[in-house]
Amino acid sequence: MNLNDREVILYAFAIEPNHDRQTVERYLRQYPEIAEDLIDISSERRLREAAWVQSNDAIADPHWKEAWEQFRQHKPQGVSSGQAVSPFSTFRGQAFAKLAETLSVPRSFLTALRDGLVQASSIPERFVRRLAQTMGSSIDSLRNYFANPQASLLGRAFKSDDKPSQQGQVTFEELVQCTNMSTEQRQRLLEDCKDYGLDRGRPAEG
Amino acid sequence: MAIPLRKQTNDGSIYCRPNSVEEALEVLLKLSPQEVARRSCIEDCEHPEYVPSECMLHFLRHAELAGSEDVLCDLFVVLRQRILKAVPVRKKHVFGSSKTGANSVDLEIRDAVLDKFQEMICADRIKYDERLDFYECRFNRAIDKLRATARKTAWHEAYRYVSVDSANESNDPSEEVELALKAMKSPMYAEEVDFLYRSKLRAAIISLPPDERRVIELYYVDDMSIESNDGETSTIVKILGCTEKTVRNRRDRALQKLRDALGEEDA
């Protein structure tokens, strides 16, 4: 077990809704090599909950300014530094499926957007805003990503002997019409199409 | 809807925030960032506008939700205060004086917890740190993990040269100590034990060396047997990987210390 796995197990145990004997025993049986740490966490939680009086008085925090500066100076995700990073890079596997579910769109629909198969100018502003909020990304970084599909495609890994090239792009609305989805999902996305596209010029055609 | 978490559980599903956190986030995301900052200063967790720490962290992780650096800074400072309060520091008598000072080991633990959290929240700004998903689920419990790790390290550092006396006497816990230990386990007992007494006991348990504290936790709180003939049953001997005599010695030493500590306080 590496340090990272160990830490993840300890966190998973710490946030269990119950630390009853069954839960404690289950973890102890499954991870006997970290038994001491598991017991320590259980003990910390019980002691905190059993007799904890939190004072309302502020506690001196002499280093908060340095800490804040340090936090501020760390560039948020999505801010490009040299090579553009795909906002989708951290949404893989289950996380990607969850993202699609949260947005209430089929996975294949989101895949087409991710893979640059949609004309950037046709993607409704309202949809981009919703996507940015759900992904925890900025609207600008998504705009840049959709506007430079070639760059984003080149940044991804391909298992092919041929150089990757951009396939023919479709409009957002065409994608909505040709993807299998429920009537409610389609209606909501078509509602988005009444909004302005990324070019902010005129409503997406169709 | 709040931005979903990304950390996967063992079975491949994604961790979900408890409903109470999701509901609080839903309300907060509809408010102006300034209003969120105002509410974050409410300290009474029973107050209807109280902002759970999980939500505050959500705003800090997704800076665009805070709208401005001022709001982000306010949330950052308040969340640090909450962490500081989650790691209490005991007072101790200054030798040769009537004054009291802060327990240095506790201060070390508090600093370590705050530093580790700072490291994670900064790293998360550059690359999503999935560990913080645990904090967005149950903030105080995730802090329990940090505190446990920090306490273990600090204790070993502080007492590495202190030898442990072996206790030969067999100590049966007083009824009062036993009742208070049970109160740590179940709220059912809580009303039967004076709150102050429990607080003193809590401080005394925290002062125990880790190996003694673990025996107390398993023996009194989890109701585990020290040893058993049944090979399937979890016992303290099996879990801690030591002999029955060692476990009994640790338990007896711990009980003696708890009795002494409570006796001193009452004197």
Short mmCIF file of N, CA, C and O in Angstrom, two decimals, chain A residues 8-20 22-24 26-27 30-31 38 41 45 48-49, chain B residues 9-10 15 18 134 137-138 141-142 144:
data_model
loop_
_atom_site.label_atom_id
_atom_site.label_comp_id
_atom_site.label_asym_id
_atom_site.label_seq_id
_atom_site.Cartn_x
_atom_site.Cartn_y
_atom_site.Cartn_z
N VAL A 8 -5.97 7.93 1.31
CA VAL A 8 -7.34 7.89 0.78
C VAL A 8 -8.22 7.00 1.65
O VAL A 8 -9.37 7.34 1.96
N ILE A 9 -7.68 5.84 2.07
CA ILE A 9 -8.46 4.93 2.92
C ILE A 9 -8.79 5.62 4.25
O ILE A 9 -9.91 5.54 4.74
N LEU A 10 -7.81 6.31 4.80
CA LEU A 10 -8.04 6.97 6.08
C LEU A 10 -9.10 8.07 5.96
O LEU A 10 -9.96 8.23 6.84
N TYR A 11 -9.05 8.82 4.86
CA TYR A 11 -10.09 9.85 4.65
C TYR A 11 -11.46 9.19 4.47
O TYR A 11 -12.46 9.66 5.02
N ALA A 12 -11.49 8.11 3.67
CA ALA A 12 -12.76 7.43 3.42
C ALA A 12 -13.35 6.95 4.75
O ALA A 12 -14.55 7.08 4.99
N PHE A 13 -12.49 6.43 5.60
CA PHE A 13 -12.95 5.97 6.91
C PHE A 13 -13.44 7.16 7.76
O PHE A 13 -14.50 7.10 8.37
N ALA A 14 -12.65 8.22 7.75
CA ALA A 14 -12.98 9.40 8.57
C ALA A 14 -14.36 9.95 8.24
O ALA A 14 -15.09 10.39 9.13
N ILE A 15 -14.72 9.95 6.95
CA ILE A 15 -16.00 10.58 6.59
C ILE A 15 -17.16 9.59 6.53
O ILE A 15 -18.25 9.93 6.08
N GLU A 16 -16.94 8.36 6.99
CA GLU A 16 -18.06 7.40 7.07
C GLU A 16 -19.18 8.01 7.92
O GLU A 16 -18.89 8.61 8.96
N PRO A 17 -20.42 7.83 7.52
CA PRO A 17 -21.51 8.42 8.32
C PRO A 17 -21.54 7.89 9.75
O PRO A 17 -21.83 8.62 10.69
N ASN A 18 -21.22 6.60 9.93
CA ASN A 18 -21.21 6.02 11.27
C ASN A 18 -19.87 5.38 11.56
O ASN A 18 -19.27 4.77 10.68
N HIS A 19 -19.44 5.53 12.80
CA HIS A 19 -18.24 4.82 13.24
C HIS A 19 -18.64 3.80 14.30
O HIS A 19 -18.06 3.74 15.37
N ASP A 20 -19.68 3.03 13.98
CA ASP A 20 -20.10 2.01 14.93
C ASP A 20 -19.13 0.84 14.85
O ASP A 20 -18.25 0.80 14.00
N GLN A 22 -19.43 -2.14 13.78
CA GLN A 22 -19.40 -2.86 12.50
C GLN A 22 -18.49 -2.17 11.49
O GLN A 22 -17.70 -2.80 10.80
N THR A 23 -18.63 -0.84 11.42
CA THR A 23 -17.82 -0.09 10.46
C THR A 23 -16.34 -0.19 10.83
O THR A 23 -15.49 -0.44 9.97
N VAL A 24 -16.06 0.02 12.11
CA VAL A 24 -14.67 -0.03 12.57
C VAL A 24 -14.07 -1.41 12.26
O VAL A 24 -12.98 -1.52 11.69
N ARG A 26 -15.03 -3.60 10.07
CA ARG A 26 -14.90 -3.83 8.61
C ARG A 26 -13.58 -3.25 8.09
O ARG A 26 -12.83 -3.92 7.38
N TYR A 27 -13.29 -2.04 8.47
CA TYR A 27 -12.04 -1.41 8.02
C TYR A 27 -10.82 -2.12 8.62
O TYR A 27 -9.82 -2.31 7.95
N GLN A 30 -10.23 -5.25 6.76
CA GLN A 30 -9.79 -5.03 5.38
C GLN A 30 -8.38 -4.43 5.31
O GLN A 30 -7.63 -4.73 4.39
N TYR A 31 -8.06 -3.59 6.28
CA TYR A 31 -6.76 -2.89 6.24
C TYR A 31 -6.03 -3.04 7.57
O TYR A 31 -5.80 -2.04 8.28
N LEU A 38 -6.48 3.92 11.96
CA LEU A 38 -7.95 3.87 11.92
C LEU A 38 -8.52 4.08 13.33
O LEU A 38 -9.48 4.84 13.51
N ILE A 41 -8.26 7.74 14.36
CA ILE A 41 -9.27 8.62 13.74
C ILE A 41 -10.61 8.45 14.45
O ILE A 41 -11.30 9.43 14.76
N ARG A 45 -12.63 11.44 16.49
CA ARG A 45 -14.00 11.85 16.19
C ARG A 45 -14.87 11.76 17.44
O ARG A 45 -15.64 12.66 17.76
N ARG A 48 -14.13 14.45 19.92
CA ARG A 48 -14.64 15.74 19.46
C ARG A 48 -16.15 15.83 19.70
O ARG A 48 -16.66 16.84 20.17
N GLU A 49 -16.85 14.76 19.40
CA GLU A 49 -18.31 14.81 19.51
C GLU A 49 -18.80 14.67 20.95
O GLU A 49 -19.88 15.14 21.28
N THR B 9 -15.33 6.23 -5.32
CA THR B 9 -15.30 5.29 -4.20
C THR B 9 -14.69 3.98 -4.72
O THR B 9 -14.40 3.85 -5.91
N ASN B 10 -14.52 3.01 -3.83
CA ASN B 10 -13.94 1.73 -4.22
C ASN B 10 -14.74 1.03 -5.31
O ASN B 10 -14.18 0.33 -6.14
N TYR B 15 -18.11 10.03 -5.13
CA TYR B 15 -18.54 10.48 -3.79
C TYR B 15 -19.61 11.57 -3.93
O TYR B 15 -19.51 12.42 -4.82
N PRO B 18 -23.42 14.96 1.38
CA PRO B 18 -24.69 14.66 2.05
C PRO B 18 -25.76 15.66 1.58
O PRO B 18 -25.43 16.77 1.16
N PHE B 134 -13.24 14.89 0.01
CA PHE B 134 -13.65 14.35 1.31
C PHE B 134 -14.09 15.49 2.24
O PHE B 134 -15.03 15.36 3.00
N CYS B 137 -17.46 16.70 1.60
CA CYS B 137 -18.52 15.80 2.08
C CYS B 137 -18.75 16.03 3.57
O CYS B 137 -19.86 16.33 3.99
N ARG B 138 -17.71 15.86 4.35
CA ARG B 138 -17.85 16.03 5.82
C ARG B 138 -16.58 16.69 6.33
O ARG B 138 -15.60 16.01 6.64
N ARG B 141 -15.06 15.85 9.89
CA ARG B 141 -14.54 14.47 10.01
C ARG B 141 -13.25 14.32 9.23
O ARG B 141 -12.37 13.55 9.63
N ALA B 142 -13.15 15.01 8.12
CA ALA B 142 -11.88 14.96 7.37
C ALA B 142 -10.78 15.63 8.21
O ALA B 142 -9.63 15.18 8.22
N ASP B 144 -10.73 15.50 11.39
CA ASP B 144 -10.40 14.49 12.41
C ASP B 144 -9.20 13.67 11.94
O ASP B 144 -8.32 13.31 12.72
#
